[in-house]
Each structure stands twice: as structure tokens, then as C-alpha cells.
Amino acid sequence: EDQVTQSPEALRLQEGESSSLNCSYTVSGLRGLFWYRQDPGKGPEFLFTLYSAGEEKEKERLKATLTKKESFLHITAPKPEDSATYLCAVRAIKAAGNKLTFGGGTRVLVKP
Amino acid sequence: DVKVTQSSRYLVKRTGEKVFLECVQDMDHENMFWYRQDPGLGLRLIYFSYDVKMKEKGDIPEGYSVSREKKERFSLILESASTNQTSMYLCAFSRQGVTEAFFGQGTRLTVV
């Protein structure tokens, strides 16, 4: 069974204090790993797709990396507007209908 | 911009009512999904569909059914709503292959 575990569950940062979120996964053949951002009361917003170990993607203050067992989302010099829940999801090679398996998310609060 | 539209943002229904949640996508994508999201439990897949009139059970299908008569529209049906179905319901779609899923804004359903 595919599993995704995110840590920490919650993260409080001062503005400008860089940090990393972890996403550990167990999947029977990875087709893709996805990062989403979710604001309260809204649907998840797509950020990145990573396909293979060693791959990196960047968008503004966010950088996602991938190894064979985990992915990291690095937040560099965060601003209050980066406050959100960050979700990680995987798609297995044999996933029927391209279904995603999600982790529980990391709630990030950036204080000014 | 890709667009997924869910029929309602907020909905209040009585126990025992039949409830329809609708989702429409404008990108002609094959795969559509219904998730529910609850605090501490994350996103859980209820049903998905990879073609018109095709449907597959997700991880928690009990108490739900779905309908996909047209490619762009995927409906979630609560046959007889119960209080434990109070939740945030999220619709998503994706193309075949290793691609990201796009989410709607969610429907907050309260069953009283």
C-alpha cells in the first residue's frame, strides 16, 4: 500500500527564517511526486511535480527536491504570505486512473 | 488557466436527505476525482473516474455514489446524508499520464 508521511505537522517561522518540510513516501514504483499549497477554506493549488531522484524545482522562495525515499520543500526567507498548509502527494506506476495518495500536510505559519 | 468548478461553496443538509455535489472541468481531461478532507485525516479518495460512464471506488466509498454521463462533469451523490459526512469535499481532474491534478475550490458540507 502506498504511504506518504509529512513532517513536521506544524511549523512556526519568523519572517526571513528559512526552513524545510519533509515528505517521506513508500510506493511501489514512483511515477510522480507532487507538492501543493492549500489556504484555509480553499482547494489545493498545484506547485511542483518531481519525477526522479536528484530532480529539483524552484518557484520564488520555494524549492522542492527528491530522493528515492523522500522529498523536501525548502522555504527560503519566508514571508507572511507563505503561510499555508503544504501537501505532498505521490502517484504510483500502477495507480489506477492516475490517483494520488496524499500526506497529512504541514501547516506553516510565518510571523512578521 | 485551467478551471474546475464545484457547484456550491457551502451547503447545509438534513440527515437522510439525498445530496448532489457537482464538479465541472473545462479542459477535456480524462480523469476526475472526489476527495473529502477532514482535520487530522488529510485528503481521502472517495471515487474516481477515468472515462465517461466509468467509475472506480477509492479508499472510502461507503455511503457515496458517483455519476459521469459527460466527460466534463462528475457528480458525487450522498444517497442518505449522515452527520459523519460533514466535511470539505474536493473535486479534481488530471490528464492521462504523469501529470498534476487540479482542484476545485471545495464544498463545505454540513449535515445536521
PDB file of C-alpha atoms in Angstrom:
ATOM      1  CA  GLU A   1       0.000   0.000   0.000  1.00  0.00           C
ATOM      2  CA  ASP A   2       1.291   3.457  -0.948  1.00  0.00           C
ATOM      3  CA  GLN A   3       2.012   5.738   2.008  1.00  0.00           C
ATOM      4  CA  VAL A   4       3.038   9.346   2.422  1.00  0.00           C
ATOM      5  CA  THR A   5       4.156  10.880   5.721  1.00  0.00           C
ATOM      6  CA  GLN A   6       4.816  14.578   6.162  1.00  0.00           C
ATOM      7  CA  SER A   7       6.739  16.228   8.973  1.00  0.00           C
ATOM      8  CA  PRO A   8       6.508  18.320  10.971  1.00  0.00           C
ATOM      9  CA  GLU A   9       2.736  18.636  11.307  1.00  0.00           C
ATOM     10  CA  ALA A  10       3.094  22.336  12.045  1.00  0.00           C
ATOM     11  CA  LEU A  11       5.877  24.891  11.693  1.00  0.00           C
ATOM     12  CA  ARG A  12       6.069  28.409  13.086  1.00  0.00           C
ATOM     13  CA  LEU A  13       8.671  30.636  11.476  1.00  0.00           C
ATOM     14  CA  GLN A  14       9.765  34.199  11.806  1.00  0.00           C
ATOM     15  CA  GLU A  15       9.777  36.169   8.598  1.00  0.00           C
ATOM     16  CA  GLY A  16      13.109  35.514   6.890  1.00  0.00           C
ATOM     17  CA  GLU A  17      13.799  32.302   8.834  1.00  0.00           C
ATOM     18  CA  SER A  18      14.441  29.573   6.244  1.00  0.00           C
ATOM     19  CA  SER A  19      13.327  26.006   6.897  1.00  0.00           C
ATOM     20  CA  SER A  20      12.490  22.683   5.242  1.00  0.00           C
ATOM     21  CA  LEU A  21       9.450  20.444   5.154  1.00  0.00           C
ATOM     22  CA  ASN A  22       9.818  16.700   4.756  1.00  0.00           C
ATOM     23  CA  CYS A  23       7.737  14.225   2.767  1.00  0.00           C
ATOM     24  CA  SER A  24       8.648  10.543   3.154  1.00  0.00           C
ATOM     25  CA  TYR A  25       7.000   8.082   0.840  1.00  0.00           C
ATOM     26  CA  THR A  26       6.619   4.375   0.254  1.00  0.00           C
ATOM     27  CA  VAL A  27       5.305   3.489  -3.168  1.00  0.00           C
ATOM     28  CA  SER A  28       5.518   0.518  -5.474  1.00  0.00           C
ATOM     29  CA  GLY A  29       7.245   2.389  -8.262  1.00  0.00           C
ATOM     30  CA  LEU A  30       7.064   6.183  -8.294  1.00  0.00           C
ATOM     31  CA  ARG A  31       5.593   7.901 -11.348  1.00  0.00           C
ATOM     32  CA  GLY A  32       5.499  11.357  -9.843  1.00  0.00           C
ATOM     33  CA  LEU A  33       5.615  13.311  -6.596  1.00  0.00           C
ATOM     34  CA  PHE A  34       3.538  16.469  -6.275  1.00  0.00           C
ATOM     35  CA  TRP A  35       3.596  19.446  -3.937  1.00  0.00           C
ATOM     36  CA  TYR A  36       0.516  21.579  -3.312  1.00  0.00           C
ATOM     37  CA  ARG A  37      -0.222  24.667  -1.274  1.00  0.00           C
ATOM     38  CA  GLN A  38      -3.596  24.989   0.437  1.00  0.00           C
ATOM     39  CA  ASP A  39      -5.003  28.139   2.005  1.00  0.00           C
ATOM     40  CA  PRO A  40      -7.752  27.846   4.648  1.00  0.00           C
ATOM     41  CA  GLY A  41     -11.157  27.052   3.155  1.00  0.00           C
ATOM     42  CA  LYS A  42      -9.797  26.610  -0.377  1.00  0.00           C
ATOM     43  CA  GLY A  43      -8.781  23.762  -2.655  1.00  0.00           C
ATOM     44  CA  PRO A  44      -5.114  22.750  -3.024  1.00  0.00           C
ATOM     45  CA  GLU A  45      -3.088  24.762  -5.513  1.00  0.00           C
ATOM     46  CA  PHE A  46      -0.503  22.902  -7.568  1.00  0.00           C
ATOM     47  CA  LEU A  47       3.153  23.878  -7.017  1.00  0.00           C
ATOM     48  CA  PHE A  48       5.569  21.254  -8.391  1.00  0.00           C
ATOM     49  CA  THR A  49       5.912  17.836  -9.966  1.00  0.00           C
ATOM     50  CA  LEU A  50       9.088  15.781  -9.442  1.00  0.00           C
ATOM     51  CA  TYR A  51       9.682  12.595 -11.392  1.00  0.00           C
ATOM     52  CA  SER A  52      13.064  11.144 -10.454  1.00  0.00           C
ATOM     53  CA  ALA A  53      15.680  11.194  -7.707  1.00  0.00           C
ATOM     54  CA  GLY A  54      18.007  14.176  -7.940  1.00  0.00           C
ATOM     55  CA  GLU A  55      15.441  16.404  -9.583  1.00  0.00           C
ATOM     56  CA  GLU A  56      14.862  19.920  -8.228  1.00  0.00           C
ATOM     57  CA  LYS A  57      12.209  22.537  -8.995  1.00  0.00           C
ATOM     58  CA  GLU A  58      12.037  26.164  -7.848  1.00  0.00           C
ATOM     59  CA  LYS A  59       9.349  28.799  -7.658  1.00  0.00           C
ATOM     60  CA  GLU A  60      10.004  32.099  -5.918  1.00  0.00           C
ATOM     61  CA  ARG A  61      11.018  31.257  -2.326  1.00  0.00           C
ATOM     62  CA  LEU A  62      10.170  27.557  -2.666  1.00  0.00           C
ATOM     63  CA  LYS A  63      12.462  24.772  -3.812  1.00  0.00           C
ATOM     64  CA  ALA A  64      11.479  21.116  -3.997  1.00  0.00           C
ATOM     65  CA  THR A  65      13.961  18.245  -4.116  1.00  0.00           C
ATOM     66  CA  LEU A  66      13.530  14.491  -4.477  1.00  0.00           C
ATOM     67  CA  THR A  67      15.431  11.401  -3.360  1.00  0.00           C
ATOM     68  CA  LYS A  68      14.413   7.752  -3.649  1.00  0.00           C
ATOM     69  CA  LYS A  69      12.653   7.826  -0.284  1.00  0.00           C
ATOM     70  CA  GLU A  70      11.712  11.422   0.432  1.00  0.00           C
ATOM     71  CA  SER A  71      11.163  14.914  -0.848  1.00  0.00           C
ATOM     72  CA  PHE A  72      11.944  18.235   0.780  1.00  0.00           C
ATOM     73  CA  LEU A  73      10.262  21.567   0.301  1.00  0.00           C
ATOM     74  CA  HIS A  74      12.705  24.313   1.246  1.00  0.00           C
ATOM     75  CA  ILE A  75      11.291  27.723   2.068  1.00  0.00           C
ATOM     76  CA  THR A  76      13.956  30.412   1.792  1.00  0.00           C
ATOM     77  CA  ALA A  77      13.495  33.721   3.637  1.00  0.00           C
ATOM     78  CA  PRO A  78       9.732  33.174   4.016  1.00  0.00           C
ATOM     79  CA  LYS A  79       7.210  35.991   4.111  1.00  0.00           C
ATOM     80  CA  PRO A  80       3.857  36.028   5.930  1.00  0.00           C
ATOM     81  CA  GLU A  81       2.093  35.324   2.620  1.00  0.00           C
ATOM     82  CA  ASP A  82       3.835  31.919   2.546  1.00  0.00           C
ATOM     83  CA  SER A  83       1.658  30.866   5.470  1.00  0.00           C
ATOM     84  CA  ALA A  84      -0.428  27.898   4.302  1.00  0.00           C
ATOM     85  CA  THR A  85      -0.686  24.136   4.548  1.00  0.00           C
ATOM     86  CA  TYR A  86       1.708  22.355   2.206  1.00  0.00           C
ATOM     87  CA  LEU A  87       0.618  18.966   0.907  1.00  0.00           C
ATOM     88  CA  CYS A  88       2.715  16.243  -0.664  1.00  0.00           C
ATOM     89  CA  ALA A  89       1.233  13.503  -2.854  1.00  0.00           C
ATOM     90  CA  VAL A  90       2.544  10.565  -4.890  1.00  0.00           C
ATOM     91  CA  ARG A  91       1.333   8.743  -7.938  1.00  0.00           C
ATOM     92  CA  ALA A  92       2.403   5.125  -8.312  1.00  0.00           C
ATOM     93  CA  ILE A  93       3.256   3.497 -11.609  1.00  0.00           C
ATOM     94  CA  LYS A  94       0.367   1.093 -11.172  1.00  0.00           C
ATOM     95  CA  ALA A  95      -2.083   3.668  -9.813  1.00  0.00           C
ATOM     96  CA  ALA A  96      -5.461   3.116 -11.395  1.00  0.00           C
ATOM     97  CA  GLY A  97      -6.838   6.237 -13.026  1.00  0.00           C
ATOM     98  CA  ASN A  98      -3.734   8.218 -12.040  1.00  0.00           C
ATOM     99  CA  LYS A  99      -4.972   8.510  -8.454  1.00  0.00           C
ATOM    100  CA  LEU A 100      -2.904  10.415  -5.915  1.00  0.00           C
ATOM    101  CA  THR A 101      -2.054   9.398  -2.354  1.00  0.00           C
ATOM    102  CA  PHE A 102      -1.670  12.392  -0.035  1.00  0.00           C
ATOM    103  CA  GLY A 103       0.252  13.008   3.133  1.00  0.00           C
ATOM    104  CA  GLY A 104      -1.322  14.756   6.108  1.00  0.00           C
ATOM    105  CA  GLY A 105       0.241  18.110   5.296  1.00  0.00           C
ATOM    106  CA  THR A 106       2.440  20.619   7.130  1.00  0.00           C
ATOM    107  CA  ARG A 107       0.810  23.809   8.429  1.00  0.00           C
ATOM    108  CA  VAL A 108       3.243  26.686   8.075  1.00  0.00           C
ATOM    109  CA  LEU A 109       2.768  29.976   9.897  1.00  0.00           C
ATOM    110  CA  VAL A 110       5.185  32.795   9.104  1.00  0.00           C
ATOM    111  CA  LYS A 111       5.090  35.648  11.602  1.00  0.00           C
ATOM    112  CA  PRO A 112       6.199  39.163  10.643  1.00  0.00           C
TER     113      PRO A 112
ATOM    114  CA  ASP B   1      -5.926  28.860 -16.821  1.00  0.00           C
ATOM    115  CA  VAL B   2      -7.395  25.501 -16.012  1.00  0.00           C
ATOM    116  CA  LYS B   3     -10.685  25.615 -14.244  1.00  0.00           C
ATOM    117  CA  VAL B   4     -12.605  23.239 -12.019  1.00  0.00           C
ATOM    118  CA  THR B   5     -15.944  24.489 -10.804  1.00  0.00           C
ATOM    119  CA  GLN B   6     -17.813  22.964  -7.896  1.00  0.00           C
ATOM    120  CA  SER B   7     -21.500  23.733  -7.730  1.00  0.00           C
ATOM    121  CA  SER B   8     -21.563  25.146  -4.179  1.00  0.00           C
ATOM    122  CA  ARG B   9     -19.053  26.578  -1.694  1.00  0.00           C
ATOM    123  CA  TYR B  10     -21.218  25.934   1.346  1.00  0.00           C
ATOM    124  CA  LEU B  11     -24.098  23.537   1.802  1.00  0.00           C
ATOM    125  CA  VAL B  12     -26.258  22.611   4.786  1.00  0.00           C
ATOM    126  CA  LYS B  13     -28.416  19.487   4.540  1.00  0.00           C
ATOM    127  CA  ARG B  14     -30.559  17.452   6.889  1.00  0.00           C
ATOM    128  CA  THR B  15     -29.868  13.881   7.927  1.00  0.00           C
ATOM    129  CA  GLY B  16     -31.429  11.458   5.459  1.00  0.00           C
ATOM    130  CA  GLU B  17     -31.516  13.881   2.526  1.00  0.00           C
ATOM    131  CA  LYS B  18     -30.134  12.913  -0.853  1.00  0.00           C
ATOM    132  CA  VAL B  19     -27.297  15.290  -1.702  1.00  0.00           C
ATOM    133  CA  PHE B  20     -25.736  16.027  -5.093  1.00  0.00           C
ATOM    134  CA  LEU B  21     -22.339  17.672  -5.422  1.00  0.00           C
ATOM    135  CA  GLU B  22     -21.373  18.641  -8.945  1.00  0.00           C
ATOM    136  CA  CYS B  23     -17.994  19.266 -10.499  1.00  0.00           C
ATOM    137  CA  VAL B  24     -17.282  20.627 -13.971  1.00  0.00           C
ATOM    138  CA  GLN B  25     -13.906  20.923 -15.690  1.00  0.00           C
ATOM    139  CA  ASP B  26     -13.162  22.905 -18.818  1.00  0.00           C
ATOM    140  CA  MET B  27     -10.041  21.084 -20.044  1.00  0.00           C
ATOM    141  CA  ASP B  28     -11.404  17.883 -21.618  1.00  0.00           C
ATOM    142  CA  HIS B  29      -9.289  15.774 -19.247  1.00  0.00           C
ATOM    143  CA  GLU B  30      -9.947  12.114 -18.748  1.00  0.00           C
ATOM    144  CA  ASN B  31      -9.505  11.579 -15.010  1.00  0.00           C
ATOM    145  CA  MET B  32     -11.755  13.058 -12.346  1.00  0.00           C
ATOM    146  CA  PHE B  33     -11.677  12.536  -8.597  1.00  0.00           C
ATOM    147  CA  TRP B  34     -13.707  13.193  -5.482  1.00  0.00           C
ATOM    148  CA  TYR B  35     -11.859  13.605  -2.166  1.00  0.00           C
ATOM    149  CA  ARG B  36     -13.008  14.522   1.290  1.00  0.00           C
ATOM    150  CA  GLN B  37     -10.764  16.393   3.694  1.00  0.00           C
ATOM    151  CA  ASP B  38     -11.073  16.232   7.473  1.00  0.00           C
ATOM    152  CA  PRO B  39      -8.817  17.620  10.203  1.00  0.00           C
ATOM    153  CA  GLY B  40      -6.235  15.046  11.226  1.00  0.00           C
ATOM    154  CA  LEU B  41      -7.199  12.668   8.415  1.00  0.00           C
ATOM    155  CA  GLY B  42      -5.975  14.583   5.370  1.00  0.00           C
ATOM    156  CA  LEU B  43      -7.386  14.067   1.887  1.00  0.00           C
ATOM    157  CA  ARG B  44      -9.060  10.719   1.325  1.00  0.00           C
ATOM    158  CA  LEU B  45     -10.175   9.476  -2.067  1.00  0.00           C
ATOM    159  CA  ILE B  46     -13.857   8.599  -2.329  1.00  0.00           C
ATOM    160  CA  TYR B  47     -14.318   7.740  -6.020  1.00  0.00           C
ATOM    161  CA  PHE B  48     -12.603   8.421  -9.304  1.00  0.00           C
ATOM    162  CA  SER B  49     -13.373   8.106 -12.986  1.00  0.00           C
ATOM    163  CA  TYR B  50     -11.046   7.767 -15.952  1.00  0.00           C
ATOM    164  CA  ASP B  51     -13.667   7.965 -18.677  1.00  0.00           C
ATOM    165  CA  VAL B  52     -17.314   8.687 -19.315  1.00  0.00           C
ATOM    166  CA  LYS B  53     -19.564   6.207 -17.511  1.00  0.00           C
ATOM    167  CA  MET B  54     -16.500   4.605 -15.869  1.00  0.00           C
ATOM    168  CA  LYS B  55     -16.044   4.755 -12.104  1.00  0.00           C
ATOM    169  CA  GLU B  56     -13.751   3.190  -9.551  1.00  0.00           C
ATOM    170  CA  LYS B  57     -14.009   3.070  -5.772  1.00  0.00           C
ATOM    171  CA  GLY B  58     -11.383   4.935  -3.839  1.00  0.00           C
ATOM    172  CA  ASP B  59     -10.409   4.379  -0.236  1.00  0.00           C
ATOM    173  CA  ILE B  60     -13.691   5.396   1.429  1.00  0.00           C
ATOM    174  CA  PRO B  61     -16.622   4.833  -0.967  1.00  0.00           C
ATOM    175  CA  GLU B  62     -19.182   3.715   1.621  1.00  0.00           C
ATOM    176  CA  GLY B  63     -22.248   5.928   1.697  1.00  0.00           C
ATOM    177  CA  TYR B  64     -21.405   7.583  -1.630  1.00  0.00           C
ATOM    178  CA  SER B  65     -22.022   7.010  -5.305  1.00  0.00           C
ATOM    179  CA  VAL B  66     -20.944   8.905  -8.426  1.00  0.00           C
ATOM    180  CA  SER B  67     -22.142   9.663 -11.912  1.00  0.00           C
ATOM    181  CA  ARG B  68     -20.226  10.648 -15.032  1.00  0.00           C
ATOM    182  CA  GLU B  69     -22.530  10.981 -18.005  1.00  0.00           C
ATOM    183  CA  LYS B  70     -20.389  13.588 -19.788  1.00  0.00           C
ATOM    184  CA  LYS B  71     -16.624  13.918 -19.861  1.00  0.00           C
ATOM    185  CA  GLU B  72     -16.555  17.346 -18.261  1.00  0.00           C
ATOM    186  CA  ARG B  73     -18.952  16.617 -15.398  1.00  0.00           C
ATOM    187  CA  PHE B  74     -18.505  14.353 -12.365  1.00  0.00           C
ATOM    188  CA  SER B  75     -21.147  14.199  -9.663  1.00  0.00           C
ATOM    189  CA  LEU B  76     -20.873  12.889  -6.122  1.00  0.00           C
ATOM    190  CA  ILE B  77     -24.083  11.599  -4.558  1.00  0.00           C
ATOM    191  CA  LEU B  78     -24.802  11.070  -0.888  1.00  0.00           C
ATOM    192  CA  GLU B  79     -27.758   8.708  -1.007  1.00  0.00           C
ATOM    193  CA  SER B  80     -28.856   9.410   2.556  1.00  0.00           C
ATOM    194  CA  ALA B  81     -26.757  12.069   4.242  1.00  0.00           C
ATOM    195  CA  SER B  82     -25.470  11.408   7.737  1.00  0.00           C
ATOM    196  CA  THR B  83     -23.741  13.677  10.246  1.00  0.00           C
ATOM    197  CA  ASN B  84     -20.430  11.819   9.792  1.00  0.00           C
ATOM    198  CA  GLN B  85     -20.422  13.014   6.192  1.00  0.00           C
ATOM    199  CA  THR B  86     -19.967  16.589   7.330  1.00  0.00           C
ATOM    200  CA  SER B  87     -16.708  17.511   5.634  1.00  0.00           C
ATOM    201  CA  MET B  88     -14.901  19.521   2.974  1.00  0.00           C
ATOM    202  CA  TYR B  89     -15.403  17.855  -0.415  1.00  0.00           C
ATOM    203  CA  LEU B  90     -12.849  18.473  -3.135  1.00  0.00           C
ATOM    204  CA  CYS B  91     -13.129  17.635  -6.816  1.00  0.00           C
ATOM    205  CA  ALA B  92     -10.033  17.283  -9.009  1.00  0.00           C
ATOM    206  CA  PHE B  93      -9.092  16.302 -12.540  1.00  0.00           C
ATOM    207  CA  SER B  94      -5.973  15.334 -14.443  1.00  0.00           C
ATOM    208  CA  ARG B  95      -4.851  14.147 -17.852  1.00  0.00           C
ATOM    209  CA  GLN B  96      -3.717  10.615 -18.542  1.00  0.00           C
ATOM    210  CA  GLY B  97      -0.033  10.104 -17.834  1.00  0.00           C
ATOM    211  CA  VAL B  98       2.142  11.638 -15.177  1.00  0.00           C
ATOM    212  CA  THR B  99       0.502  14.990 -14.736  1.00  0.00           C
ATOM    213  CA  GLU B 100      -0.628  17.098 -11.866  1.00  0.00           C
ATOM    214  CA  ALA B 101      -4.216  17.145 -10.651  1.00  0.00           C
ATOM    215  CA  PHE B 102      -6.110  20.441 -10.471  1.00  0.00           C
ATOM    216  CA  PHE B 103      -8.559  21.011  -7.667  1.00  0.00           C
ATOM    217  CA  GLY B 104     -11.786  22.920  -7.332  1.00  0.00           C
ATOM    218  CA  GLN B 105     -12.419  25.401  -4.539  1.00  0.00           C
ATOM    219  CA  GLY B 106     -14.160  22.814  -2.393  1.00  0.00           C
ATOM    220  CA  THR B 107     -17.648  22.417  -0.956  1.00  0.00           C
ATOM    221  CA  ARG B 108     -18.037  22.656   2.802  1.00  0.00           C
ATOM    222  CA  LEU B 109     -20.954  20.330   3.556  1.00  0.00           C
ATOM    223  CA  THR B 110     -22.651  20.341   6.934  1.00  0.00           C
ATOM    224  CA  VAL B 111     -25.212  17.636   7.717  1.00  0.00           C
ATOM    225  CA  VAL B 112     -27.467  18.479  10.638  1.00  0.00           C
TER     226      VAL B 112
END
